[in-house]
mmCIF file of C-alpha atoms in Angstrom:
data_model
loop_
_atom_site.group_PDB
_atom_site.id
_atom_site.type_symbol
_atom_site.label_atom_id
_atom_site.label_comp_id
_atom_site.label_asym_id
_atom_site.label_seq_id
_atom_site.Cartn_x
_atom_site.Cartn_y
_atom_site.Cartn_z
ATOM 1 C CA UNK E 200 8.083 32.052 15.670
ATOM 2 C CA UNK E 201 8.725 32.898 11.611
ATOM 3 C CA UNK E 202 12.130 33.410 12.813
ATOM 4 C CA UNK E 203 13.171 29.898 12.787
ATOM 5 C CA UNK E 204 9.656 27.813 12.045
ATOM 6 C CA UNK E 205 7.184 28.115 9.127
ATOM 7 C CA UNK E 206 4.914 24.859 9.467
ATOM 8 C CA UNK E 207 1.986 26.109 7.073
ATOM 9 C CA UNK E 208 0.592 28.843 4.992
ATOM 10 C CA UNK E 209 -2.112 30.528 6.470
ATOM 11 C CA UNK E 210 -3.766 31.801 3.258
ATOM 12 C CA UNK E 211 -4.729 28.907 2.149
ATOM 13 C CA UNK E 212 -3.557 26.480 4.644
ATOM 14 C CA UNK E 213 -1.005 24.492 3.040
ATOM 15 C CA UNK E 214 -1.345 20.583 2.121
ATOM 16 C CA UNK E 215 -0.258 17.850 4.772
ATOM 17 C CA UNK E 216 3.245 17.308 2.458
ATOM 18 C CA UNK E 217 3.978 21.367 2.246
ATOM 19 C CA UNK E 218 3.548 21.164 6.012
ATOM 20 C CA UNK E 219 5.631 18.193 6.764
ATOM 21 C CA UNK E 220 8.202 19.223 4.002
ATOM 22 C CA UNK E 221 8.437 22.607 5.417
ATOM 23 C CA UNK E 222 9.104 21.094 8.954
ATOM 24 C CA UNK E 223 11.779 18.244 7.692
ATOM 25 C CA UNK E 224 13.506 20.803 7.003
ATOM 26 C CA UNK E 225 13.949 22.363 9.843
ATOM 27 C CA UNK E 226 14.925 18.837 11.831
ATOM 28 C CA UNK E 227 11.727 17.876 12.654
ATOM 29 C CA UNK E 228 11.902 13.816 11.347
ATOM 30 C CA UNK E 229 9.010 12.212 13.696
ATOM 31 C CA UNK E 230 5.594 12.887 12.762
ATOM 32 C CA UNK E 231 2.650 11.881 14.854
ATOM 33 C CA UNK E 232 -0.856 11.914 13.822
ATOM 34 C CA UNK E 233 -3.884 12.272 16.414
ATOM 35 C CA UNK E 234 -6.541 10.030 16.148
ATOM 36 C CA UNK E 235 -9.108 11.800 13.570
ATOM 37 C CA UNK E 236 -10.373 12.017 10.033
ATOM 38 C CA UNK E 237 -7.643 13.102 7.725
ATOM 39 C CA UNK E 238 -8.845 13.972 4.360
ATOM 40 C CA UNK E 239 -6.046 13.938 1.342
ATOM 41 C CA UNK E 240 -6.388 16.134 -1.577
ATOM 42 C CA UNK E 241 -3.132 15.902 -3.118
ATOM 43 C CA UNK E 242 -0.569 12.757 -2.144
ATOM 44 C CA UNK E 243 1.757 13.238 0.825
ATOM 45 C CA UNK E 244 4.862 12.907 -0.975
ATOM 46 C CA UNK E 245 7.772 11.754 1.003
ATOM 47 C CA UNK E 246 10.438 11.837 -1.378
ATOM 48 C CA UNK E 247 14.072 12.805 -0.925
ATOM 49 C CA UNK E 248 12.606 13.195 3.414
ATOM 50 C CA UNK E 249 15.010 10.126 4.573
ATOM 51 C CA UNK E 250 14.757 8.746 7.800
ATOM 52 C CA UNK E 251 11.329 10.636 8.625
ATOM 53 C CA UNK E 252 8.241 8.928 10.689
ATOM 54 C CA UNK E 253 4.959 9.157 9.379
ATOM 55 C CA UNK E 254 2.695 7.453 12.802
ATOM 56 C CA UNK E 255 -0.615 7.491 13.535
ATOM 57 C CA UNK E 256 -2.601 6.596 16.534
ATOM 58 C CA UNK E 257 -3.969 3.421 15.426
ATOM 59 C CA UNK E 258 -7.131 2.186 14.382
ATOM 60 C CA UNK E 259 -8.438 5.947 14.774
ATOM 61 C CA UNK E 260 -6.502 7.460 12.584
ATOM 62 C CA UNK E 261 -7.909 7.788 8.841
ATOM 63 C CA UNK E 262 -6.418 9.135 5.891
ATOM 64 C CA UNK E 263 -8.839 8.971 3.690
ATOM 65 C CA UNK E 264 -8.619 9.196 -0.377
ATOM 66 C CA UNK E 265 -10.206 13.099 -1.575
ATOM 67 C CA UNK E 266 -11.037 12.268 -5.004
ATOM 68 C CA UNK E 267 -11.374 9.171 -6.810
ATOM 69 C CA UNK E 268 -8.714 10.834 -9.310
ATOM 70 C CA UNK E 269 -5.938 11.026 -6.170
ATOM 71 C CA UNK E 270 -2.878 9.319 -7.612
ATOM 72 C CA UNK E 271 -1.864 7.484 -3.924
ATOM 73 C CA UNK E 272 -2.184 9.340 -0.103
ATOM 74 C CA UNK E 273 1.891 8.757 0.258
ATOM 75 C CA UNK E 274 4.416 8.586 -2.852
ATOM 76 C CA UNK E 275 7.709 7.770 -1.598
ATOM 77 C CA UNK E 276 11.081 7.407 -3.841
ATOM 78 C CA UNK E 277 14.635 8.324 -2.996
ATOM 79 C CA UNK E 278 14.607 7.693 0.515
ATOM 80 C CA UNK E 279 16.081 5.410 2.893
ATOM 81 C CA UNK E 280 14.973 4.325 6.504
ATOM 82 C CA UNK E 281 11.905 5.889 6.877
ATOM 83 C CA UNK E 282 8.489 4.576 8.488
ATOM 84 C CA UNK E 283 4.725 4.695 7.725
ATOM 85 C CA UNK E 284 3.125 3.066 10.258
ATOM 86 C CA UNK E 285 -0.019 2.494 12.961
ATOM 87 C CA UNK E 286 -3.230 4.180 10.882
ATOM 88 C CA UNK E 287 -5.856 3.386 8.170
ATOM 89 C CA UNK E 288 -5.905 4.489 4.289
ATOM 90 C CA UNK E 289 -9.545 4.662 3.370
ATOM 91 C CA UNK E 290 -9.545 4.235 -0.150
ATOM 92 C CA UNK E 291 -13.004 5.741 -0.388
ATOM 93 C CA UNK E 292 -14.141 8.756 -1.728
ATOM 94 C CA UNK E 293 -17.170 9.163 0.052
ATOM 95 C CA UNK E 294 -18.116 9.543 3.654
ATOM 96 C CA UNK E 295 -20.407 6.612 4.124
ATOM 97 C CA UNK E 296 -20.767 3.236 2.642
ATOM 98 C CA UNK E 297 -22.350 3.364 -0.318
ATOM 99 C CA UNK E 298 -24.504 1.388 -2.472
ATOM 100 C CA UNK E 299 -22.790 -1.907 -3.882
ATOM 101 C CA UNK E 300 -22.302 0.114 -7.131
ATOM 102 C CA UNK E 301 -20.496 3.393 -5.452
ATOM 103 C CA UNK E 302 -17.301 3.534 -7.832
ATOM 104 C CA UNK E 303 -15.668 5.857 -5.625
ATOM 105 C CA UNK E 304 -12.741 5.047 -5.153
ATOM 106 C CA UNK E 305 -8.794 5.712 -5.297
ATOM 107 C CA UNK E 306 -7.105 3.226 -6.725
ATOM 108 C CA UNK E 307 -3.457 3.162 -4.171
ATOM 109 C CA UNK E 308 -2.455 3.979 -0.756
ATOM 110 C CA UNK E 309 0.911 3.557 -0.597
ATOM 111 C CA UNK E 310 2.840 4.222 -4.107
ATOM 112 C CA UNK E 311 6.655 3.286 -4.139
ATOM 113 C CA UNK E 312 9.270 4.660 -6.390
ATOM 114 C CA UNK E 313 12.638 4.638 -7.321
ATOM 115 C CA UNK E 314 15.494 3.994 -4.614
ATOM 116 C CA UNK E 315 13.401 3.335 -1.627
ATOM 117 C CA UNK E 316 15.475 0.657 1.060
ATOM 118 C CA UNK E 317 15.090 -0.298 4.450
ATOM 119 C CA UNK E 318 11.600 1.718 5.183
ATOM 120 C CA UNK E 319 9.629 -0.271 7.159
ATOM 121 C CA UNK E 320 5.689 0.031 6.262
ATOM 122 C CA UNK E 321 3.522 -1.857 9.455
ATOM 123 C CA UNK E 322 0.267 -1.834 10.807
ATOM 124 C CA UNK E 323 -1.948 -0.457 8.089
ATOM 125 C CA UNK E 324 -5.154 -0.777 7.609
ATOM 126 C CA UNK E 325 -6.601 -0.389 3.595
ATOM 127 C CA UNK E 326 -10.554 0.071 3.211
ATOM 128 C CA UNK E 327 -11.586 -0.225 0.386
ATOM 129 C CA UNK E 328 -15.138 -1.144 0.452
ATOM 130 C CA UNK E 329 -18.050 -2.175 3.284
ATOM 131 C CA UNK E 330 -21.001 -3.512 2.557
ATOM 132 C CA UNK E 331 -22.817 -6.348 1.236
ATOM 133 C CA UNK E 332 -20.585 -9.573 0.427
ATOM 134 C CA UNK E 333 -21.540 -8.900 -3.334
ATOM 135 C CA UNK E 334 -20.168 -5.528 -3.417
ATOM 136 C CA UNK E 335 -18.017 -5.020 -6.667
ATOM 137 C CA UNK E 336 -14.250 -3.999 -5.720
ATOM 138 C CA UNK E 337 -12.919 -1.211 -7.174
ATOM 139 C CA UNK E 338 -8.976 -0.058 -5.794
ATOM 140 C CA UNK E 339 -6.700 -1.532 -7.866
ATOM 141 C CA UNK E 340 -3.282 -1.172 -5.966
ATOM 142 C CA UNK E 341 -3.512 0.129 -2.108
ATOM 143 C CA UNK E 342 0.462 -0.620 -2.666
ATOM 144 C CA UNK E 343 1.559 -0.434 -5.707
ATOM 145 C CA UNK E 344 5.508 -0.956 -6.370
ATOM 146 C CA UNK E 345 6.194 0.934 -9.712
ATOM 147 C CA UNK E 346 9.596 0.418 -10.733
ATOM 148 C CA UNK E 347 10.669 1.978 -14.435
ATOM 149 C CA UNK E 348 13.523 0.112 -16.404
ATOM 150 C CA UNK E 349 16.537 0.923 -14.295
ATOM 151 C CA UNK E 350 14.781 1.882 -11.135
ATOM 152 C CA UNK E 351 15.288 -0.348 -8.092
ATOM 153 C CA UNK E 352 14.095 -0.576 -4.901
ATOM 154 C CA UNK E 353 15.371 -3.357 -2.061
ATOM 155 C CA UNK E 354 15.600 -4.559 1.541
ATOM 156 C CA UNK E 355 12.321 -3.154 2.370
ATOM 157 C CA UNK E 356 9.969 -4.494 5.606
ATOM 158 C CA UNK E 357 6.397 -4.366 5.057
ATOM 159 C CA UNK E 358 4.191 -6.183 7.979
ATOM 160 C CA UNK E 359 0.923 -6.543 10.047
ATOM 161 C CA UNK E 360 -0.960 -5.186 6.861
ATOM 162 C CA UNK E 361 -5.155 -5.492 6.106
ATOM 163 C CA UNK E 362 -6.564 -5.386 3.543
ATOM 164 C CA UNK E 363 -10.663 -4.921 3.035
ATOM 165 C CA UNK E 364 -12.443 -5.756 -0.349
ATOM 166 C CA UNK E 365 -9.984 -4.265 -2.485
ATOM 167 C CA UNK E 366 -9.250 -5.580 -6.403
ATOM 168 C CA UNK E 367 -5.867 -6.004 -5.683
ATOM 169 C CA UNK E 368 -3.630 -5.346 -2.772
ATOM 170 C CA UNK E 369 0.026 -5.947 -3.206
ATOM 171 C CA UNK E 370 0.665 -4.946 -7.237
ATOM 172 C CA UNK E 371 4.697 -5.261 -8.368
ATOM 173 C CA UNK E 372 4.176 -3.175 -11.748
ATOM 174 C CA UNK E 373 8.129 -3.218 -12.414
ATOM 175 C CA UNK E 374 10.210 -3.109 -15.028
ATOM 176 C CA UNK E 375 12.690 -2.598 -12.630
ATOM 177 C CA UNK E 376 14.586 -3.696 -9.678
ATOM 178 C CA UNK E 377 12.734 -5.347 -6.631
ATOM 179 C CA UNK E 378 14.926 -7.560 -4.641
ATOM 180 C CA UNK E 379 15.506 -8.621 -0.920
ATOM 181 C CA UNK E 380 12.045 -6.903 0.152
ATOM 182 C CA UNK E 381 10.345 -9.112 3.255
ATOM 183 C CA UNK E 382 6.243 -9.030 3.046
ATOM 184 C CA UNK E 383 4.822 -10.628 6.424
ATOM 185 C CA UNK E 384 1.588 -11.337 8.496
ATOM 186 C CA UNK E 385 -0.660 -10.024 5.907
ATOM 187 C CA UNK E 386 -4.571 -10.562 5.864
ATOM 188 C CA UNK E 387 -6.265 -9.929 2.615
ATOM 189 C CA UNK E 388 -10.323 -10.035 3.429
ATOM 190 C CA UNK E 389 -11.847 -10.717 0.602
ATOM 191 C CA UNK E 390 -9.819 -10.084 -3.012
ATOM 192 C CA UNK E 391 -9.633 -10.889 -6.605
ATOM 193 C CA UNK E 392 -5.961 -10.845 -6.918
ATOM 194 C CA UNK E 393 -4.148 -10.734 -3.327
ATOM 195 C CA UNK E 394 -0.282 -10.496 -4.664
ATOM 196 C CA UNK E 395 -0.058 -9.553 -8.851
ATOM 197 C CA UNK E 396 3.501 -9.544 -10.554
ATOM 198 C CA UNK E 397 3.038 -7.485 -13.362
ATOM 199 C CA UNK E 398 5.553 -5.493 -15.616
ATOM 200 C CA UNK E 399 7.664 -7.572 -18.338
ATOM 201 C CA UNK E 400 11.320 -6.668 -17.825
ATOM 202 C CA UNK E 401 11.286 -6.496 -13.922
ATOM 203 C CA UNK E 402 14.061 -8.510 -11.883
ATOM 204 C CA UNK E 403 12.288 -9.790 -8.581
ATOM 205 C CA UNK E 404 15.035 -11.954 -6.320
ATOM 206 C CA UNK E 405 15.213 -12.982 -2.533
ATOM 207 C CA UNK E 406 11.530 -11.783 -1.678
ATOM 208 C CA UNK E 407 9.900 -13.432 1.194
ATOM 209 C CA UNK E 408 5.882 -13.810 1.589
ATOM 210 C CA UNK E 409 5.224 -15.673 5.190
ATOM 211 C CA UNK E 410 2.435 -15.752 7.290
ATOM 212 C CA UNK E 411 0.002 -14.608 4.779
ATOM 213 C CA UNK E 412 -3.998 -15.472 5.308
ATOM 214 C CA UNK E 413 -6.227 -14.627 2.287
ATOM 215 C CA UNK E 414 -10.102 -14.892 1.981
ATOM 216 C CA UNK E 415 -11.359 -15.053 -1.633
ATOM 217 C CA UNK E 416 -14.120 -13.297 -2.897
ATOM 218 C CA UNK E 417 -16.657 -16.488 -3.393
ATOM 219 C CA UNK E 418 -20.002 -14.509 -4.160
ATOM 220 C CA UNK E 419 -20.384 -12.171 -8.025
ATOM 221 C CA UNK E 420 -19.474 -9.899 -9.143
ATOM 222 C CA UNK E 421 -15.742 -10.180 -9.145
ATOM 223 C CA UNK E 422 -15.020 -13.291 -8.080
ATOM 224 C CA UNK E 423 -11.145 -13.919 -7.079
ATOM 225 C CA UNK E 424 -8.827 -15.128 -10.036
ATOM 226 C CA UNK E 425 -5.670 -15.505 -8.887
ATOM 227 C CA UNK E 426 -4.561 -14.925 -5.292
ATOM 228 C CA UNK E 427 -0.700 -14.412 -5.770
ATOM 229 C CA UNK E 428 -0.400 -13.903 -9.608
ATOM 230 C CA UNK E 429 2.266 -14.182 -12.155
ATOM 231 C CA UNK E 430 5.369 -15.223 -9.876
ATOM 232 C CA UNK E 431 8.195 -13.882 -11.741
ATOM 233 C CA UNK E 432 12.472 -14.271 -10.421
ATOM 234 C CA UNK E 433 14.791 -16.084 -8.526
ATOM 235 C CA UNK E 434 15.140 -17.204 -5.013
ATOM 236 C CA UNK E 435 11.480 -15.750 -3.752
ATOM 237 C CA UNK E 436 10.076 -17.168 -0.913
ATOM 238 C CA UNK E 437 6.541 -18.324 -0.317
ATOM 239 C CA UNK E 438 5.906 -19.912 3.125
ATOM 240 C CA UNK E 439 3.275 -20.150 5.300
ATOM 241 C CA UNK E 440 -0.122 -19.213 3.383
ATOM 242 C CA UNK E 441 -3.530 -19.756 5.020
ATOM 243 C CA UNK E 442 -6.333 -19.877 2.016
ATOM 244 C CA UNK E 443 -9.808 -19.478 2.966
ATOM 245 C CA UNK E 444 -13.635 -19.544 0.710
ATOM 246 C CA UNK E 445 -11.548 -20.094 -2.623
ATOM 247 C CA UNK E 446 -13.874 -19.963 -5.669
ATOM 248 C CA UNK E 447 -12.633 -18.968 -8.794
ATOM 249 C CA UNK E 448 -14.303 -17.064 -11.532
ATOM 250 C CA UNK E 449 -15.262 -18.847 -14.792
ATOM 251 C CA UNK E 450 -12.681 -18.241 -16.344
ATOM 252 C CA UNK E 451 -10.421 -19.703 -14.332
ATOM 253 C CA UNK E 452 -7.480 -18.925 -12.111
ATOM 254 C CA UNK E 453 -4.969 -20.457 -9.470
ATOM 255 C CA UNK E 454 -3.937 -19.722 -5.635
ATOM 256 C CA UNK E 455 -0.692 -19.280 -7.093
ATOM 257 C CA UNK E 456 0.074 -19.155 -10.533
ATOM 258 C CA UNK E 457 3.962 -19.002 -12.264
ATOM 259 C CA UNK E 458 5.319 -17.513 -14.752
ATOM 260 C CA UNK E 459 7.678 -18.692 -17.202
ATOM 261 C CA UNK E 460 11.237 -18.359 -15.881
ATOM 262 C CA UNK E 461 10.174 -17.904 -12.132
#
């Protein structure tokens, strides 16, 4: 009824954000995907949608990465209370495996902005690569907190996350604000760097990181360095880690390493 509902183009069918834009708008805030293959061309950008519901069906639900150029499946900024929750992000750009060597791949699932508080991210699944236990890694950042000088994000819940064979999983690349934010029962399977604090500037106070189990990446290429990296800030909270087939590459690297100031 175009009286009082437009969910999608029909010539061409619009993206998954035009369509759940479109319907925000309109009062629609709970959005429920079926179990199935979702394929993302351009991210699903929830910015500015506060208080929506992004759910999925579980394990059979798959967003999956379009191009190995797709800057994240969700980009989220300016909103508050909002959920992404109960499906996979296949990183991959390819419908099968692939050889060890198959570099396609999107480097971040979940990409989070400016002013984003009290969203709750939970039971996600990131694939990044299956296949032999030499495979070399290739997404960087399935989330990736990217935080400008004078952005800030807080008070954010992000739980019952896995990770598979992916270079990094949680990256903090903030020159910003990231304070109060609650990381728990996390399994990274297989990683190089689990949890990376990167960014110069950033102020990172009162995070918590409990009931986290990390598996190294023992075998070469791309053996794991570090697997919570660069601690930077006050008052953050690391509790409750279980480390498993730690090997370090050559050139060195720690379960946790500090920085200077932390």
């Amino acid at each position: 009824n175009f009286s009082n509902s437009h969910l999608c183009t029909t010539s061409p069918i619009a993206n998954l954000d035009v369509v759940i834009a479109n319907a925000y708008a309109r009062g629609f805030r709970h959005f429920y995907f079926q179990e199935g293959l979702y394929v993302i061309s351009s991210p699903i950008d929830l910015s500015n949608l506060n208080g929506i519901t992004i759910e999925g069906a579980g394990a059979g639900t798959t967003f999956k990465a379009g191009s190995t150029s797709l800057e994240a499946i969700f980009k989220i900024s300016n909103n508050y209370n909002s959920k992404i929750m109960n499906l996979n992000m296949d990183l991959k750009a390819t419908l099968n495996c692939g050889a060890p060597t198959d570099a396609a791949d999107a480097n971040t699932g979940i990409k989070i902005g400016t002013q984003v508080g009290r969203c709750l991210f939970e039971g996600l699944f990131f694939r990044s690569y299956i296949g032999s236990s030499n495979a070399t890694m290739k997404s960087t950042s399935p989330i990736l907190v990217e935080l400008a000088a004078g952005n800030e994000s807080d008070w954010n819940t992000f739980n019952n996350i896995h990770y598979q064979r992916c270079t990094g999983g949680i990256v903090l690349n903030n020159n910003g604000v990231f304070n109060h934010n609650k990381f728990s029962n996390i399994h990274f399977e297989h990683a190089i760097v689990g949890i990376d604090f990167q960014g110069t500037n950033g102020t990172f106070e009162g995070n918590i990181f409990t009931d986290i189990d990390m598996q190294g990446k023992s075998v070469d290429p791309d053996k794991t360095t570090d697997f919570v990296k660069n601690i930077k800030g006050d008052n953050n909270t690391f509790a409750n880690f279980q480390i498993a087939d730690y090997n370090p590459a050559t050139s060195g690297g720690y379960i946790f390493s500090i920085a200077t100031g932390a």
